[in-house]
Coordinates of C-alpha atoms in Angstrom, one line a residue:
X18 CA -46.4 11.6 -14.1
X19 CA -43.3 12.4 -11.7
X20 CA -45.3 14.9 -10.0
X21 CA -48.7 12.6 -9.8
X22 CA -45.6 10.0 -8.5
X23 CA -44.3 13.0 -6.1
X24 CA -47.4 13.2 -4.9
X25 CA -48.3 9.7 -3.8
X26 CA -44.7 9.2 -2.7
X27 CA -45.5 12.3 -0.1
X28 CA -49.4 11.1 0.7
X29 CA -47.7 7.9 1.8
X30 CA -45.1 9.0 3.8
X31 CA -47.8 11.2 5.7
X32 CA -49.9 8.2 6.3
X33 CA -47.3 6.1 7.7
X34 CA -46.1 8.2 9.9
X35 CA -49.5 8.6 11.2
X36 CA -50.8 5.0 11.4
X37 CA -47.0 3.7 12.2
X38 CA -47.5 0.2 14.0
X39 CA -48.3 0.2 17.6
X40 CA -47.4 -2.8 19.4
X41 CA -49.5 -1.4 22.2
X42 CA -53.2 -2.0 20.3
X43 CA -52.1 -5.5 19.2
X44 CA -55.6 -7.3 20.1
X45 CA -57.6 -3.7 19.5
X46 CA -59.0 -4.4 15.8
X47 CA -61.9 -6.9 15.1
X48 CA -62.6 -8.9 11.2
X49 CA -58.8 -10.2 11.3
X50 CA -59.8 -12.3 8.6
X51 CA -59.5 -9.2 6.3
X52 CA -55.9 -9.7 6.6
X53 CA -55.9 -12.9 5.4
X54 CA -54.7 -14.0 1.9
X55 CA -56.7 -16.8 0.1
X56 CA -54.6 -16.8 -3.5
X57 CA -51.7 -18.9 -3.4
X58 CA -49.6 -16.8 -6.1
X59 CA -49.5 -14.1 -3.9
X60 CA -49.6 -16.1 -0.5
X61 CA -45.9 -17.7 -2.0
X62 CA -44.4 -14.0 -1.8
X63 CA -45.8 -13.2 1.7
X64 CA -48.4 -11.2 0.1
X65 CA -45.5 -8.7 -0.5
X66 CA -46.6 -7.8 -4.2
X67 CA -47.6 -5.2 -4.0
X68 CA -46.4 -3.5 -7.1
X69 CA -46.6 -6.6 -9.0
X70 CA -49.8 -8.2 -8.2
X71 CA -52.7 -8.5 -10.8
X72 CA -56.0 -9.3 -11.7
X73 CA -58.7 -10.6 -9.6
X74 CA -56.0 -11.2 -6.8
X75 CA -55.0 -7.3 -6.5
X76 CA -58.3 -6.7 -4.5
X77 CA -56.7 -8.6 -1.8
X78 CA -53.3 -6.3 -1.6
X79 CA -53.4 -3.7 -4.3
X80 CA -56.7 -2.6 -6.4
X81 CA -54.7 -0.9 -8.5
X82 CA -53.6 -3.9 -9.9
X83 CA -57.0 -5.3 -11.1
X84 CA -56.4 -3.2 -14.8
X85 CA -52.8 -5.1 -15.4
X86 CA -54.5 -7.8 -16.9
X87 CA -55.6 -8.2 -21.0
X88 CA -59.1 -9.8 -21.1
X89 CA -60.7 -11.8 -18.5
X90 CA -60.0 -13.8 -15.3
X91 CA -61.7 -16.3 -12.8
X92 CA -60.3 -17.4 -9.8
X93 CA -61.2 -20.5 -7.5
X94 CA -59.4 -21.0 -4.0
X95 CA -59.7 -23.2 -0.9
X96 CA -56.9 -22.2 1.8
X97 CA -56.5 -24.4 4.6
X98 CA -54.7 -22.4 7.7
X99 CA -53.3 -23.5 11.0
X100 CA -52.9 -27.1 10.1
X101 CA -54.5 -29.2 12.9
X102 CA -57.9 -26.6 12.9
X103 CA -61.1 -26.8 10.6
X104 CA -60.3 -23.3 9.8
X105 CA -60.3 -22.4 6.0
X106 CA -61.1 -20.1 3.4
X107 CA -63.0 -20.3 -0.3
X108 CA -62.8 -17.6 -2.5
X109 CA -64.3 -16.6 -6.1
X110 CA -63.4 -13.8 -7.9
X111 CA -63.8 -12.4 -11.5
X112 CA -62.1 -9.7 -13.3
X113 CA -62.6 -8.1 -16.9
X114 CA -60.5 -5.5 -18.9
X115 CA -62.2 -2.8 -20.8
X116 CA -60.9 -0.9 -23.9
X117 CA -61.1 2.7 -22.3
X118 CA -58.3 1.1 -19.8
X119 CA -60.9 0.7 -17.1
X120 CA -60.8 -2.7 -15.3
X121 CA -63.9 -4.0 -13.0
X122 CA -63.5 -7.0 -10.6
X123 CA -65.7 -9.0 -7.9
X124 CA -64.4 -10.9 -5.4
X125 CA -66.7 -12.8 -2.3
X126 CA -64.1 -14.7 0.3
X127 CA -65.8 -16.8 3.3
X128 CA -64.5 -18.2 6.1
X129 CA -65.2 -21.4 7.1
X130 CA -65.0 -22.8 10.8
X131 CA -66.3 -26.1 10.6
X132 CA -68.8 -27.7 12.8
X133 CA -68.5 -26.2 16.8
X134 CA -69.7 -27.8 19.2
X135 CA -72.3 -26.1 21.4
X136 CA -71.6 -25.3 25.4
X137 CA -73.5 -24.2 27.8
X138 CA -72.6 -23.3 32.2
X139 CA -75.1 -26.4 32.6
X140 CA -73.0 -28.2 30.1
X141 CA -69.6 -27.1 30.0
X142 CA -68.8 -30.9 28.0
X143 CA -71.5 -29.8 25.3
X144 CA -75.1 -30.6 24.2
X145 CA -74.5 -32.7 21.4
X146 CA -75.2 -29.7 19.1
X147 CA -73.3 -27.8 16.6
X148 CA -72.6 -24.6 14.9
X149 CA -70.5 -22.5 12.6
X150 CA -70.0 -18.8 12.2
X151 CA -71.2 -17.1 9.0
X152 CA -68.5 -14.8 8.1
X153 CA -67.8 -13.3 4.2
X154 CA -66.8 -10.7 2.5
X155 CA -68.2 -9.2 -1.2
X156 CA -65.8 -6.9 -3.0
X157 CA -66.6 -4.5 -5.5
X158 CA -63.5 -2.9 -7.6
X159 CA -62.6 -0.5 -9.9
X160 CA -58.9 0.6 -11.5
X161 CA -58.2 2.5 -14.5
X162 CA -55.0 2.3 -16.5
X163 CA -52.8 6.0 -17.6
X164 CA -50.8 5.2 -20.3
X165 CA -49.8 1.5 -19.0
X166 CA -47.8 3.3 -16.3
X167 CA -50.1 4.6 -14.0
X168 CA -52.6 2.4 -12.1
X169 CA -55.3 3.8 -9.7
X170 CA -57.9 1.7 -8.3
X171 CA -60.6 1.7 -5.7
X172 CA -62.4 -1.1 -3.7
X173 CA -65.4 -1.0 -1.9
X174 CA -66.4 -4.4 0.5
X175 CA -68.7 -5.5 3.0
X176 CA -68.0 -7.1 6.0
X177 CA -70.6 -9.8 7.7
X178 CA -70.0 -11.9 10.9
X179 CA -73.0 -13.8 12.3
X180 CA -74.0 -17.1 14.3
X181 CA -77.7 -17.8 14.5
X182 CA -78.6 -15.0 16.9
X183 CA -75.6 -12.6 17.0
X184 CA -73.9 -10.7 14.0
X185 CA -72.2 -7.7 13.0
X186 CA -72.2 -5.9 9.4
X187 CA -69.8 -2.7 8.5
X188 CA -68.0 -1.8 4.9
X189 CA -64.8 -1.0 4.2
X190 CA -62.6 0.8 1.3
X191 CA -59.2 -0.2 -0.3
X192 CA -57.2 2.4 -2.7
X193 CA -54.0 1.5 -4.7
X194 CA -51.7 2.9 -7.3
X195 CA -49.0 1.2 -8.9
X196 CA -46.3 2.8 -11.4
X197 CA -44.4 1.4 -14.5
X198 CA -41.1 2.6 -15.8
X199 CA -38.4 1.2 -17.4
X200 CA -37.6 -0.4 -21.4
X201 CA -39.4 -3.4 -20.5
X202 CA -41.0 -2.5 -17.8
X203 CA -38.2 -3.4 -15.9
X204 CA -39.4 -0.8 -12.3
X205 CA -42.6 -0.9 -10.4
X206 CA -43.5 0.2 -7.3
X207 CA -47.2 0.1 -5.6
X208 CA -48.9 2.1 -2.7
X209 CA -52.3 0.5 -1.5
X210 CA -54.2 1.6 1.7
X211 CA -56.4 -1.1 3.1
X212 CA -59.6 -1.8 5.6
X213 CA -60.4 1.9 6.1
X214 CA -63.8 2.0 7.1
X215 CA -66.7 2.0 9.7
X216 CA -66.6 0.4 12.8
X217 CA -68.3 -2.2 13.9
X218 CA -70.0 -4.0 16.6
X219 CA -72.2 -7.4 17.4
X220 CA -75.9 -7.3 18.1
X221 CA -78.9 -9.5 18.9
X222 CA -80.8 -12.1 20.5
X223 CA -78.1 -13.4 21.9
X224 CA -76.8 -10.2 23.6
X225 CA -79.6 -10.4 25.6
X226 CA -80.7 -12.1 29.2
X227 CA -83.2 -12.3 31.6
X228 CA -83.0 -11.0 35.0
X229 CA -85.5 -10.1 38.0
X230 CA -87.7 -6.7 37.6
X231 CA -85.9 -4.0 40.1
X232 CA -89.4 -3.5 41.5
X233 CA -89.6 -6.7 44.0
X234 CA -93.1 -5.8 44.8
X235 CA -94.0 -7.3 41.6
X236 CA -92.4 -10.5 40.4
X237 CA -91.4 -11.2 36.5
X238 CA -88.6 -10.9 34.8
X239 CA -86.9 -8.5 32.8
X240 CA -85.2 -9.1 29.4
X241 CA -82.1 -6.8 29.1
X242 CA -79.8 -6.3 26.1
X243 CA -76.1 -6.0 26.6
X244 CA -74.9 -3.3 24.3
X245 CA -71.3 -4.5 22.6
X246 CA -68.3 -2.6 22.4
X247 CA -67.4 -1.2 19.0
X248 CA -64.0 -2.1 17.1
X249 CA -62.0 -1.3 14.3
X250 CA -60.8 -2.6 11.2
X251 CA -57.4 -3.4 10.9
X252 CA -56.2 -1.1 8.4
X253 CA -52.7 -1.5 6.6
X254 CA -50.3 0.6 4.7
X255 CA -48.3 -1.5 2.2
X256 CA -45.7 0.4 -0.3
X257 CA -43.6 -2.3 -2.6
X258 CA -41.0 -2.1 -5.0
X259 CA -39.7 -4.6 -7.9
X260 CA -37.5 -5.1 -10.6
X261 CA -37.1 -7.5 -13.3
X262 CA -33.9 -9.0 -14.9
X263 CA -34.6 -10.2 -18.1
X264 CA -31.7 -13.0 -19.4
X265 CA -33.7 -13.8 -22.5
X266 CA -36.9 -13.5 -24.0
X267 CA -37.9 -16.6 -22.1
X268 CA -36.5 -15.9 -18.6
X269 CA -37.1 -13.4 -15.9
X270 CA -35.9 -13.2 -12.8
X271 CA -37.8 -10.5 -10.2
X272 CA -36.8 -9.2 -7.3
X273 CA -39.7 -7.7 -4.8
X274 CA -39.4 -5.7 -1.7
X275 CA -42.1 -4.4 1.1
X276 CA -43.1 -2.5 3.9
X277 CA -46.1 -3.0 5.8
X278 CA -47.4 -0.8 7.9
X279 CA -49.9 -2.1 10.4
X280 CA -52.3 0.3 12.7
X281 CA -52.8 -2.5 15.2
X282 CA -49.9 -4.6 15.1
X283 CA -46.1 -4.4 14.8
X284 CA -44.8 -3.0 10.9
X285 CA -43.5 -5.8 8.7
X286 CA -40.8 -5.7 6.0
X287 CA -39.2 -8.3 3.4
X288 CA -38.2 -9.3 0.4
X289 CA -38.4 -12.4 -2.1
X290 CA -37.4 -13.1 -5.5
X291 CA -39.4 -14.8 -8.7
X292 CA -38.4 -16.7 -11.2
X293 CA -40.4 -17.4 -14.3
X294 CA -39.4 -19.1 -17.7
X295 CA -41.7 -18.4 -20.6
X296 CA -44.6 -17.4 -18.9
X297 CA -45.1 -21.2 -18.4
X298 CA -43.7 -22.0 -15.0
X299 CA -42.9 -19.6 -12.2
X300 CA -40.9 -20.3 -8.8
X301 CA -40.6 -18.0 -5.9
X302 CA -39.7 -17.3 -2.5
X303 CA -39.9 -14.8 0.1
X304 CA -38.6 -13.6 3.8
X305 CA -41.1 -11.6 6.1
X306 CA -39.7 -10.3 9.8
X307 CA -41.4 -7.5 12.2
X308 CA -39.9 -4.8 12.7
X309 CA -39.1 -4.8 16.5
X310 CA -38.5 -7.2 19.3
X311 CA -41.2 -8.8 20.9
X312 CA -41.0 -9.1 24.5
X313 CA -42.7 -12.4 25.5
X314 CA -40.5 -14.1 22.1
X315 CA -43.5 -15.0 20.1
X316 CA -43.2 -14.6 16.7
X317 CA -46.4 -13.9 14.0
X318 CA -47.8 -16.4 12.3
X319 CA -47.2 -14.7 9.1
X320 CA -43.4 -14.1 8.9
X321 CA -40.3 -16.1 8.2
X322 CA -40.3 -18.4 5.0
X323 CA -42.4 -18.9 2.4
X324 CA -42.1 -20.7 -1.2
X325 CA -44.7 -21.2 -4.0
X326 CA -44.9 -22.6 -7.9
X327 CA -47.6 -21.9 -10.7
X328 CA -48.0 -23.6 -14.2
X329 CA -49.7 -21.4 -16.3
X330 CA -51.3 -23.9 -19.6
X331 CA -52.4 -22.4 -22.5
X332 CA -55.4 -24.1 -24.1
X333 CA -55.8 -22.2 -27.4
X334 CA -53.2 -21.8 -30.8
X335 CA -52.6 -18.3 -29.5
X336 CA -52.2 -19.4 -26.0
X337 CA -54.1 -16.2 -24.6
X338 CA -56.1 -18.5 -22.9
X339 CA -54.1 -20.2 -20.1
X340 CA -55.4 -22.6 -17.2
X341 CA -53.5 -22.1 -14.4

């Protein structure tokens, strides 16, 4: 295991160094929503758990993580972002444990823009008319358990972006590890490699326009399609690190770190800490920053602050069942 450990520690070094974040392609990548986080247990770290994170939530951040869970799980979530938008996003996912230590999940996330209004050069005010992007993304995932201190997963998703006469359709894979170690546990760091895949572009009707023939001793006109550019996913590099302090059987405190490394964007780091109390009731907190200045002051969206809370309800005498 430390040379498997050695290994990984080595691959991931490597790929940083080689997809370390440019500043200078900020703007470059297309699907942005991939980077998104719809689950709210995560979201209250920053979406820094990356050697914690679990079930069907892992296919988000860490794949590797969907085999740390004991039976099943479903998850249901509606994410409203940028208060003062229509902009939000539903998820479903569902996970199941095997007994060979193999773990399968499915995940579909959507994006929802509400109702746009329709413009046109003739008028700019609009028609009256409406519409709404059709964007999702279907998840397929796979991670198998060494020993319970090894994770490896792998995650294989489509991509879909459409209107009524204009879309674009690529795929994408996610890999992840995540290690174990300590009495109870106590160490755990994850690697997970995101959005590496095919690039894509936008096609159809509404690429197209009509224009004169260049013959002008014949009169008709010409329908000519406008080819798009291509772009690429916006791949990430995350590598986290945790430990937990256990005060008694009942309380837990954990302390996460995490570097991000972005291909298309500035790199991120932070740190957060978790508390939980009998598996009941969990409180957290987190602090994201970019690392490096940004000239015209503006800060992303997703750093600073962040705080969440989960209740976790058993509904059975052996409370393996919980409602959360």
């Amino acid at each position: 295991m430390k040379r498997i450990l050695s290994s990984i520690l080595i691959i991931a070094a490597a790929v940083t160094v080689s997809m370390a974040g440019n500043p200078d392609r900020q703007g470059e990548a297309g699907a942005a929503e991939l980077l998104l986080n719809p689950w709210a247990k995560s979201a209250g770290l920053h979406t820094m758990t990356t050697s914690t994170i679990t079930g069907v939530e892992a296919m988000r951040l860490n794949v590797a993580g969907i085999g740390r869970i004991t039976g099943q799980e479903v998850m249901v979530a509606n994410t409203r972002l940028y208060e003062g938008s229509t902009l939000q996003l539903n998820a479903l996912g569902y996970a199941q444990k095997f007994k060979n230590n193999g773990a399968f999940a499915v995940s579909l996330v959507s994006v929802d823009f509400g109702d746009i209004p329709v413009t046109t050069v003739n008028q700019p005010e609009g028609t009256g008319a409406t519409f709404s992007p059709s964007f999702f993304h279907l998840g397929l995932g796979y991670s198998y358990t060494y020993a319970n201190k090894i994770s490896v997963g792998l995650l294989f998703r489509t991509i879909s972006e459409s209107t009524a006469d204009v879309s674009a359709f690529g795929f994408a894979l996610d890999a992840g590890v995540q290690y174990v170690s300590g009495e109870q546990d106590n160490f755990r760091l994850g690697i997970s490699l995101r959005n590496v895949g095919s690039p894509m572009s936008f096609g159809g009707q509404g690429l197209t326009f009509q224009t004169d023939n260049p013959d002008g001793r014949t009169q008709y006109l010409l329908s000519v399609d406008q080819r798009s550019e291509d772009f690429e996913l916006p791949s990430v590099l995350n590598i986290g690190l945790s430990y937990d302090f256990y005060f008694t059987d009942k309380m837990m405190l954990r302390a996460v770190s995490n570097f991000t490394s972005n291909a298309f964007s500035r790199d991120q780091i932070g740190a957060g800490l978790e508390f939980a109390f009998n598996e009941l009731f969990m409180l957290r907190g987190g602090y994201k920053t970019e690392m490096g200045s940004a000239e015209d002051g503006l800060e992303n969206v997703y750093t600073g602050l962040s705080a969440g809370a989960t209740i976790e309800l058993p509904f059975d005498k052996a409370g393996k069942n919980k409602l959360g």
